[in-house]
PDB file of C-alpha atoms in Angstrom:
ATOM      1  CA  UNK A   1     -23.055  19.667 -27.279  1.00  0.00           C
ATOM      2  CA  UNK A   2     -23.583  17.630 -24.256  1.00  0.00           C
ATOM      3  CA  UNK A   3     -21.229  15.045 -25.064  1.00  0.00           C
ATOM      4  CA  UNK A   4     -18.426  17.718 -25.591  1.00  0.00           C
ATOM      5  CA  UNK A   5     -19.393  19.292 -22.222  1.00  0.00           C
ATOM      6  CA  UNK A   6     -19.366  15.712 -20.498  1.00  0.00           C
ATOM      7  CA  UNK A   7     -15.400  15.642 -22.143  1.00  0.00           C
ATOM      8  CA  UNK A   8     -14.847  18.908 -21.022  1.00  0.00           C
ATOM      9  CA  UNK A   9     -15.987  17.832 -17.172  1.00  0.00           C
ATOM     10  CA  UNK A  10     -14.062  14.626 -17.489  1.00  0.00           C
ATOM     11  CA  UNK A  11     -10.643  15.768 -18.713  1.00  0.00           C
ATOM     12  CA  UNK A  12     -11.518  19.063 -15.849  1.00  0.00           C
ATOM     13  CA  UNK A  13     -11.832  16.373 -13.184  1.00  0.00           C
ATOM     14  CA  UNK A  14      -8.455  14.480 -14.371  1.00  0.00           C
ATOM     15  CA  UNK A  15      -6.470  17.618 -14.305  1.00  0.00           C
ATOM     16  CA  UNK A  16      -7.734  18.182 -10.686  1.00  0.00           C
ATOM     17  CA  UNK A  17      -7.008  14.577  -9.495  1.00  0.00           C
ATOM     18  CA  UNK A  18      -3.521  14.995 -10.930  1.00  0.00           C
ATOM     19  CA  UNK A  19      -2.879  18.391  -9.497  1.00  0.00           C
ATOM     20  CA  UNK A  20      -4.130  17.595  -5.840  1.00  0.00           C
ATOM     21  CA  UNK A  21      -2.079  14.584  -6.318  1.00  0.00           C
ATOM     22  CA  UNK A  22       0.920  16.109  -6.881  1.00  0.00           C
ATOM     23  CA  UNK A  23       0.456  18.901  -4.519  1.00  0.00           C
ATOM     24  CA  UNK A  24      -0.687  17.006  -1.769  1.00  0.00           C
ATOM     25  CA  UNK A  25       2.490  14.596  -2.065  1.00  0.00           C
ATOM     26  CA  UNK A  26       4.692  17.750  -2.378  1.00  0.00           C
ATOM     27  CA  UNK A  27       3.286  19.730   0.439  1.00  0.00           C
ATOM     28  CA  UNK A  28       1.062  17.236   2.754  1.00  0.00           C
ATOM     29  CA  UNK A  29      -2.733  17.693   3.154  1.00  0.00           C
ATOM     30  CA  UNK A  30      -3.413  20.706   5.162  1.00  0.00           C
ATOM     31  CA  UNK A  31      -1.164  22.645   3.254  1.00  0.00           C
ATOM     32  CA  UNK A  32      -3.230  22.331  -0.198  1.00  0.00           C
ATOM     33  CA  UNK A  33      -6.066  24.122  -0.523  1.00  0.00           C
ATOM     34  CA  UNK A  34      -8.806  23.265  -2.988  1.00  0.00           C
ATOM     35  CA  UNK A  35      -7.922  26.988  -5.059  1.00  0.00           C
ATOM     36  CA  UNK A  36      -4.283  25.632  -5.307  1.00  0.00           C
ATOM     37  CA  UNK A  37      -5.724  22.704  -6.452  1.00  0.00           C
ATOM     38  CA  UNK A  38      -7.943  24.756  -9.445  1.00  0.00           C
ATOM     39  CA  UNK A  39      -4.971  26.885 -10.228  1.00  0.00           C
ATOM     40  CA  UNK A  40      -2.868  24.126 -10.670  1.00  0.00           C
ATOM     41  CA  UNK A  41      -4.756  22.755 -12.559  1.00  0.00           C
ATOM     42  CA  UNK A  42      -5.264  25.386 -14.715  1.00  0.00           C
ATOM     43  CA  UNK A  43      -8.708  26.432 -14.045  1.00  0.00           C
ATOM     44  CA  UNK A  44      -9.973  29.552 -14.050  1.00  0.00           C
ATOM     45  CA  UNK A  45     -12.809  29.021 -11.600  1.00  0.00           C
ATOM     46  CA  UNK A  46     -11.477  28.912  -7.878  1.00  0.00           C
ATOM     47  CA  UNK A  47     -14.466  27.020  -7.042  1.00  0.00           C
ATOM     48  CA  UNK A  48     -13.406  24.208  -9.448  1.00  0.00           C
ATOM     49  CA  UNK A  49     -12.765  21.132  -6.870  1.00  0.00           C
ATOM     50  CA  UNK A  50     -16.096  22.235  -5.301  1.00  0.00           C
ATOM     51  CA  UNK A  51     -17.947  22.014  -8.744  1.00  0.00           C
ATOM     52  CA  UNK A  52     -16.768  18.899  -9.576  1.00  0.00           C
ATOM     53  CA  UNK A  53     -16.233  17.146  -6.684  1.00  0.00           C
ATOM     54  CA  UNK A  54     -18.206  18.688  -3.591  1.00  0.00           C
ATOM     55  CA  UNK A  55     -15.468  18.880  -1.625  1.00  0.00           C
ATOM     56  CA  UNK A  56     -11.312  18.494  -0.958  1.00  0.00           C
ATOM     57  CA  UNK A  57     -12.413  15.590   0.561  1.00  0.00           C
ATOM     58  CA  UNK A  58     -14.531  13.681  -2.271  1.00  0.00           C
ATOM     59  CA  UNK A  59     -11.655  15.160  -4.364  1.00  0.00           C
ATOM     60  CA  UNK A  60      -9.534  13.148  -2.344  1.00  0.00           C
ATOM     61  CA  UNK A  61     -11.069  10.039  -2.605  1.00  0.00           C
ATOM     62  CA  UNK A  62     -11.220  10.346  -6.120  1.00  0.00           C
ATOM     63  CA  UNK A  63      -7.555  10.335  -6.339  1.00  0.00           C
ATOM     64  CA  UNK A  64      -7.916   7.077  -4.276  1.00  0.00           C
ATOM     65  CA  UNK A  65     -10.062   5.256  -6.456  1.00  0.00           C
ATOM     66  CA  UNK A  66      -8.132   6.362  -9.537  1.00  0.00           C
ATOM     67  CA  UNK A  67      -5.398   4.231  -8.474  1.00  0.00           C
ATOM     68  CA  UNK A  68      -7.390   1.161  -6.529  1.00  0.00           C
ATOM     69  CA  UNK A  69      -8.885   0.020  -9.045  1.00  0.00           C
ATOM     70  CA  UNK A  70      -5.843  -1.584 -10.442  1.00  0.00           C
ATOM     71  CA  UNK A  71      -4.483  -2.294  -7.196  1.00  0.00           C
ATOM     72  CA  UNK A  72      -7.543  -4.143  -6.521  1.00  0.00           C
ATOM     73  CA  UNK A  73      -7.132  -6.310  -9.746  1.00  0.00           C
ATOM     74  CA  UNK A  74      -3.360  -7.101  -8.597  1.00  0.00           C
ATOM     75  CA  UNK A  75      -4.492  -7.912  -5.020  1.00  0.00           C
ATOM     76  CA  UNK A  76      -6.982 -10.073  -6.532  1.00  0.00           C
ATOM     77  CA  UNK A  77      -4.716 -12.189  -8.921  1.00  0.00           C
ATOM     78  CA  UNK A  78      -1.979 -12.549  -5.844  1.00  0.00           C
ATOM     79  CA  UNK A  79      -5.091 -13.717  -3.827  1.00  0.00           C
ATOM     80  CA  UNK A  80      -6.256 -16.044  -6.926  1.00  0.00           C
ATOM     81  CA  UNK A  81      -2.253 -17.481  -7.214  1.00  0.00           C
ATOM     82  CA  UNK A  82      -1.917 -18.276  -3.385  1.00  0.00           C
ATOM     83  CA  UNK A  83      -1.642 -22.026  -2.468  1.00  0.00           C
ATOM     84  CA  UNK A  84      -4.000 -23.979  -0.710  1.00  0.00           C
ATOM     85  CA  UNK A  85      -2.066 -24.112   3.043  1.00  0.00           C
ATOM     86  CA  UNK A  86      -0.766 -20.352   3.263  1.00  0.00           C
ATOM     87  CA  UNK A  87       0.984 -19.477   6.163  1.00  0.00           C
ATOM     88  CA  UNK A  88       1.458 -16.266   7.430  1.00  0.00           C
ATOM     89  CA  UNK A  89       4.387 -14.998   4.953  1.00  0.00           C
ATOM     90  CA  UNK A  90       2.235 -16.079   2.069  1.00  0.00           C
ATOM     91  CA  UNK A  91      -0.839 -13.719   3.197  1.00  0.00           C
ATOM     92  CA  UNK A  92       2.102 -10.786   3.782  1.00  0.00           C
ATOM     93  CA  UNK A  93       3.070 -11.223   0.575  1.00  0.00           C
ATOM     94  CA  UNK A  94      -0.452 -10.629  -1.091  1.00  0.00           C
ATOM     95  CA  UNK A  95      -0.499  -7.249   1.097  1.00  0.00           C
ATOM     96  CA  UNK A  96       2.643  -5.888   0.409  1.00  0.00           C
ATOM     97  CA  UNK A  97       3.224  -7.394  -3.517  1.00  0.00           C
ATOM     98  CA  UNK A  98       0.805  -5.754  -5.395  1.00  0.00           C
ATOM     99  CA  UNK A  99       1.121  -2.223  -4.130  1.00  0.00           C
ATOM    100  CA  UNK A 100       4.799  -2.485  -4.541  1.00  0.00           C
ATOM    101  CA  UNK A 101       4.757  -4.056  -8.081  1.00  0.00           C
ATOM    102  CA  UNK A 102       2.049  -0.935  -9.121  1.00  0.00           C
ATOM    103  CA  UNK A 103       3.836   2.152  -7.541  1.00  0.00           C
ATOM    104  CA  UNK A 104       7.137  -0.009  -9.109  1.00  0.00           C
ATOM    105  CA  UNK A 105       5.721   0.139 -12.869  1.00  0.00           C
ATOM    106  CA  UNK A 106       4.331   3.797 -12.025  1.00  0.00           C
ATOM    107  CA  UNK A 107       7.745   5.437 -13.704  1.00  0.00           C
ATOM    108  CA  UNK A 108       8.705   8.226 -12.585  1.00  0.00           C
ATOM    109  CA  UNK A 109       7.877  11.251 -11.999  1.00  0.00           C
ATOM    110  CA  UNK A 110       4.903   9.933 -10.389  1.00  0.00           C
ATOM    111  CA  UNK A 111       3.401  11.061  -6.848  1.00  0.00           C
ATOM    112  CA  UNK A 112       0.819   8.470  -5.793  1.00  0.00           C
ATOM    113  CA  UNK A 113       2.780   6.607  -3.090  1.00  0.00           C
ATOM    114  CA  UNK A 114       4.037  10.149  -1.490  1.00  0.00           C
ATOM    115  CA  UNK A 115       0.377  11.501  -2.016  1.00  0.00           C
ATOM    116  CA  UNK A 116      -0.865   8.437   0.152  1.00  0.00           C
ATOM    117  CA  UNK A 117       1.542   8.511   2.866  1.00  0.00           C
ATOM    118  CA  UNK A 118       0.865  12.273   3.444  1.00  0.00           C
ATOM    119  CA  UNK A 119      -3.445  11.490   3.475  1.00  0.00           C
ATOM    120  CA  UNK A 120      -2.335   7.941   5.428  1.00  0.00           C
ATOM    121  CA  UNK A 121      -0.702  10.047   8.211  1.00  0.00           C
ATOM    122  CA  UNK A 122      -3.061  13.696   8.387  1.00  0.00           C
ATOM    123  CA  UNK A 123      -5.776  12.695  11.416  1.00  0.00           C
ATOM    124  CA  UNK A 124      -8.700  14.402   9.702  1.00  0.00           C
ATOM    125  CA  UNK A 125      -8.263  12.234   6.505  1.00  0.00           C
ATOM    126  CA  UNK A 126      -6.767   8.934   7.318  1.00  0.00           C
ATOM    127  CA  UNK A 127     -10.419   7.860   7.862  1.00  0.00           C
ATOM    128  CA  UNK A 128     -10.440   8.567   4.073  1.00  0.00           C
ATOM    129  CA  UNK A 129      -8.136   5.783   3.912  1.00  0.00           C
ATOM    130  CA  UNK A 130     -10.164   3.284   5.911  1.00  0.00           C
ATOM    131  CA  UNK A 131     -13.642   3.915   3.890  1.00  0.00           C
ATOM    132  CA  UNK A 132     -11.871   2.864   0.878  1.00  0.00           C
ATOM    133  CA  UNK A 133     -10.143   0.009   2.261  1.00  0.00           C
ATOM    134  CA  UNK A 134     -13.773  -1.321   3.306  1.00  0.00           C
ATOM    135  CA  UNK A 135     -14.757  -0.974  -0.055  1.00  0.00           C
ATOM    136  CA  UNK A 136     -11.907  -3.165  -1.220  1.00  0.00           C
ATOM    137  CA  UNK A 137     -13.193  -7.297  -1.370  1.00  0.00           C
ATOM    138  CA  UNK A 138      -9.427  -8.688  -2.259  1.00  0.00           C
ATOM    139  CA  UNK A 139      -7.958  -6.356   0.739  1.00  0.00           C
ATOM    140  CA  UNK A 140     -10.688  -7.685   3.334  1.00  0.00           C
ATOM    141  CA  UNK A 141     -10.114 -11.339   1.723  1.00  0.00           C
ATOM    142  CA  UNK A 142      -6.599 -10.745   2.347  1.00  0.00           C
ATOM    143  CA  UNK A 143      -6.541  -9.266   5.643  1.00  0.00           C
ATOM    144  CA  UNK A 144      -9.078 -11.761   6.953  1.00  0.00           C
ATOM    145  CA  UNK A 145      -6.842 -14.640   6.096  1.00  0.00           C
ATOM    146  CA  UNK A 146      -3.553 -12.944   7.387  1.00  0.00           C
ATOM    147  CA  UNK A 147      -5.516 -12.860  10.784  1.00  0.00           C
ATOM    148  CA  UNK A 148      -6.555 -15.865  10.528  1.00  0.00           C
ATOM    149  CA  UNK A 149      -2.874 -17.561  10.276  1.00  0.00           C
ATOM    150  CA  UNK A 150      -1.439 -15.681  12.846  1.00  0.00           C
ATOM    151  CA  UNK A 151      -0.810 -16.867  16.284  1.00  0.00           C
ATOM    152  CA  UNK A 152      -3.466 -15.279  19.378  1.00  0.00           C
ATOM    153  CA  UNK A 153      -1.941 -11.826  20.477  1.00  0.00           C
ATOM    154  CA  UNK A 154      -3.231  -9.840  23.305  1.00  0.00           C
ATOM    155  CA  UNK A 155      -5.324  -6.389  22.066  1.00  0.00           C
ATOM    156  CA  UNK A 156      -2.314  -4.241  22.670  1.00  0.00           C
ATOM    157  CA  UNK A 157       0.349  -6.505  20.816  1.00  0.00           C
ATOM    158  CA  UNK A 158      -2.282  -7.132  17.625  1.00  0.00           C
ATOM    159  CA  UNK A 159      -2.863  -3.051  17.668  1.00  0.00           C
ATOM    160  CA  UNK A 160       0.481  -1.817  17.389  1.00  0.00           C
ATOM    161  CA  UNK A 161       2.101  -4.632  15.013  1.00  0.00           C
ATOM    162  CA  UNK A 162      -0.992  -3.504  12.751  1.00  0.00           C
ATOM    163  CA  UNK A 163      -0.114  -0.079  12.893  1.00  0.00           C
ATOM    164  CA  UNK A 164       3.609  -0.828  12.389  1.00  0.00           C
ATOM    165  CA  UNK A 165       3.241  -3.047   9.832  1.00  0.00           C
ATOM    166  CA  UNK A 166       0.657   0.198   7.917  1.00  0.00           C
ATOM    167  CA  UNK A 167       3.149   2.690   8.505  1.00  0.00           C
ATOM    168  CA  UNK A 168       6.263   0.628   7.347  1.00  0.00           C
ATOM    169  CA  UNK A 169       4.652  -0.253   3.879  1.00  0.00           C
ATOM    170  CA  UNK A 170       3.317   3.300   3.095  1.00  0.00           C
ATOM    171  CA  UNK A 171       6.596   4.361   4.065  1.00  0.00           C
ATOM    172  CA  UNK A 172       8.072   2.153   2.076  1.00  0.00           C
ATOM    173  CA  UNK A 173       6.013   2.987  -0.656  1.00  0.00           C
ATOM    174  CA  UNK A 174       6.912   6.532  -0.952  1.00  0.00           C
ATOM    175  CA  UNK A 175      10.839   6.156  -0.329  1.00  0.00           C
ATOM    176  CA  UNK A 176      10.485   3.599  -3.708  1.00  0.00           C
ATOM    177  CA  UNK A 177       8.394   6.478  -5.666  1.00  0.00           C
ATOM    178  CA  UNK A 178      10.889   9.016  -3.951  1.00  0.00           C
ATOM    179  CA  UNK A 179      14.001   7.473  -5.600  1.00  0.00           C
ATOM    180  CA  UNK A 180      12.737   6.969  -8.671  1.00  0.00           C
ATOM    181  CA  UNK A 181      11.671  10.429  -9.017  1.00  0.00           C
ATOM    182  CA  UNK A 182      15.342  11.792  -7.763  1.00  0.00           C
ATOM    183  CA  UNK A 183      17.236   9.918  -9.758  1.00  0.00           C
ATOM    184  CA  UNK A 184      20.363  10.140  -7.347  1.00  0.00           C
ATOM    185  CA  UNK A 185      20.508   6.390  -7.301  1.00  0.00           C
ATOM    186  CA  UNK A 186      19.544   3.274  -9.024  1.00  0.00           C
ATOM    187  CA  UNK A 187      16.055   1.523  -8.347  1.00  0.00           C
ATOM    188  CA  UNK A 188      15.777  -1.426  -6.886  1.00  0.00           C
ATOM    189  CA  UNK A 189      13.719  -3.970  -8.961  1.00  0.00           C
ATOM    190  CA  UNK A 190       9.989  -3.808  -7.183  1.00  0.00           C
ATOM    191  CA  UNK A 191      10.693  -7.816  -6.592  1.00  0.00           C
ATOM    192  CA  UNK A 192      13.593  -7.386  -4.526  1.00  0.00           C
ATOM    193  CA  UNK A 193      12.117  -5.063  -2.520  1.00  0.00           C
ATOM    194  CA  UNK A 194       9.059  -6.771  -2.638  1.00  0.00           C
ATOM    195  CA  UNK A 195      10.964  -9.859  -0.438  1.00  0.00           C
ATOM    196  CA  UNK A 196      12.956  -7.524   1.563  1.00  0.00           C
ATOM    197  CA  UNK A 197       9.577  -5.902   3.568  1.00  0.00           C
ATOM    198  CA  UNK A 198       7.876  -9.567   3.263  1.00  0.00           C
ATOM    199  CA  UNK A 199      11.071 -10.650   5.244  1.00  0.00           C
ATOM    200  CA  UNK A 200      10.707  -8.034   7.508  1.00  0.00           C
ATOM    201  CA  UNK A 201       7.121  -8.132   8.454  1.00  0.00           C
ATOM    202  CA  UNK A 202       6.907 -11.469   8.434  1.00  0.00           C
ATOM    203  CA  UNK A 203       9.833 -11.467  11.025  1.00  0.00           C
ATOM    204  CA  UNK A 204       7.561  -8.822  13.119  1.00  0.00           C
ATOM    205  CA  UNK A 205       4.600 -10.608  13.072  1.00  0.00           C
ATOM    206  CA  UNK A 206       5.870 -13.550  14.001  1.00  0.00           C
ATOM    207  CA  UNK A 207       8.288 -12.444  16.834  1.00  0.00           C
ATOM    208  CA  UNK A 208       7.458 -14.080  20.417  1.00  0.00           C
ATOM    209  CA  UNK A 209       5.552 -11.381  22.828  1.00  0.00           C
ATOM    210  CA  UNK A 210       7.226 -11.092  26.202  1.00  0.00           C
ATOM    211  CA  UNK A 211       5.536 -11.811  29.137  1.00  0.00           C
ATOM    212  CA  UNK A 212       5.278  -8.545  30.576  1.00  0.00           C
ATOM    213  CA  UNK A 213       4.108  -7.612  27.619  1.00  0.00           C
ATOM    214  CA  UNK A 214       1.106 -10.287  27.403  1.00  0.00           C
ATOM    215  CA  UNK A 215      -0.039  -9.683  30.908  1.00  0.00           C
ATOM    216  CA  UNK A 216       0.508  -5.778  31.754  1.00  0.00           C
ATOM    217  CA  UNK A 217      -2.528  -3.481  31.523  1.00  0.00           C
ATOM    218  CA  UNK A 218      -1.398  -0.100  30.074  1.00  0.00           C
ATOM    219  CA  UNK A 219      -3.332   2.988  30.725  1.00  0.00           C
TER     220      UNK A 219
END
C-alpha cells in the first residue's frame, strides 16, 4: 500500500511539474496560479501544488531541477572536452553549447526554454534562478574560467555585458523551442545555432570599452 501511494505522489508531482511548466511558458509567472496549476493537472484537490510541494515557488524549482540535471551532465562533458589553453570563445562555448544542444533534442512541443525565460525575467523569481545556478559545480567551473580569460572591465562594463550576454541566451533559447513548436519554418540544427550566439557573444565580450565609458561614474 505504501509503495502504490509513493507512485501515486510521484506520477501527482510529474503531472504538476509538467502543467506549471507549460502554463507558466504560455502565460508568464504571475499569471499562473498554483489552482491552475492542480486543475491542469488534473487534480481534484486545489491545494495540490501546496501538498506536494509547499509552495508555487518550491514547485518552481522543481521544474528547474527536472531539467538541470542533464544540463549539468552536458555542461560537465563540454567542461571535461575543453583544451588545455582556452580562450575566451572556448569558455562561451561551454555556456551556451549544452543548453542549446538539450532544449535542441527536446522535440517539440516542449516548453522548458519559454518556461525559463518567463521565471528568468519575473523580479520575484529570478532569484529562483540564481539559487540553482549556485548549486550547479560545472556552471560555477565554467563561469569562473570565462572570468578568468577575459580582459579587466570596469564594474559597470562587466555588469551589463553579463546581463546581456543572460538575456540574449535565454532569449535565444525560447525563440529555438518557439519554432520548433510552430512549425511555420524549418529548425535550424542546434550546432549552427550553437556557433552563431558563440560568434556573437564572443564578439561582445571582447569588444574594446570606450573611454568615456571606462572612466565616467554613473548615478
Amino acid at each position: 500500500m505504501t509503495d502504490g501511494k509513493t507512485e501515486q505522489s510521484a506520477r501527482t508531482r510529474q503531472a504538476l511539474i509538467s502543467a506549471a511548466e507549460e502554463l507558466i511558458a504560455l502565460h508568464g509567472v504571475s499569471a499562473v496560479s498554483s489552482r491552475q496549476i492542480s486543475k491542469a493537472a488534473g487534480q481534484g484537490n486545489n491545494y495540490a501544488v501546496g501538498h506536494h510541494f509547499g509552495s508555487k515557488d518550491d514547485l518552481i524549482r522543481a521544474t528547474l531541477d527536472r531539467h538541470n540535471a542533464t544540463i549539468d551532465r552536458m555542461r560537465q562533458k563540454a567542461l571535461d572536452a575543453i583544451g588545455p589553453d582556452p580562450e575566451v570563445r572556448d569558455w562561451i562555448r561551454c555556456l551556451v553549447c549544452p543548453e542549446i544542444e538539450y532544449v535542441g533534442g527536446l522535440g517539440a512541443p516542449t516548453y522548458f526554454a519559454r518556461f525559463f525565460a518567463n521565471v528568468s525575467s519575473d523580479p520575484a523569481t529570478t532569484i529562483l534562478l540564481y539559487e540553482k545556478m549556485g548549486e550547479s559545480k560545472p556552471l560555477l567551473a565554467i563561469l569562473e574560467g570565462l572570468y578568468g580569460a577575459l580582459p579587466e572591465f570596469p564594474g559597470p562594463v562587466l555588469e551589463i555585458r553579463n546581463n546581456m550576454t543572460r538575456h540574449i541566451i535565454v532569449n535565444i533559447l525560447a525563440d529555438i523551442e518557439r519554432a520548433a513548436d510552430s512549425g511555420d519554418r524549418p529548425v535550424t540544427p542546434w550546432q549552427h545555432q550553437c556557433s552563431i550566439v558563440v560568434d556573437a557573444l564572443t564578439g561582445m565580450w571582447l569588444a574594446p570599452v570606450t573611454p568615456t565609458t571606462a572612466t565616467e561614474n554613473h548615478p
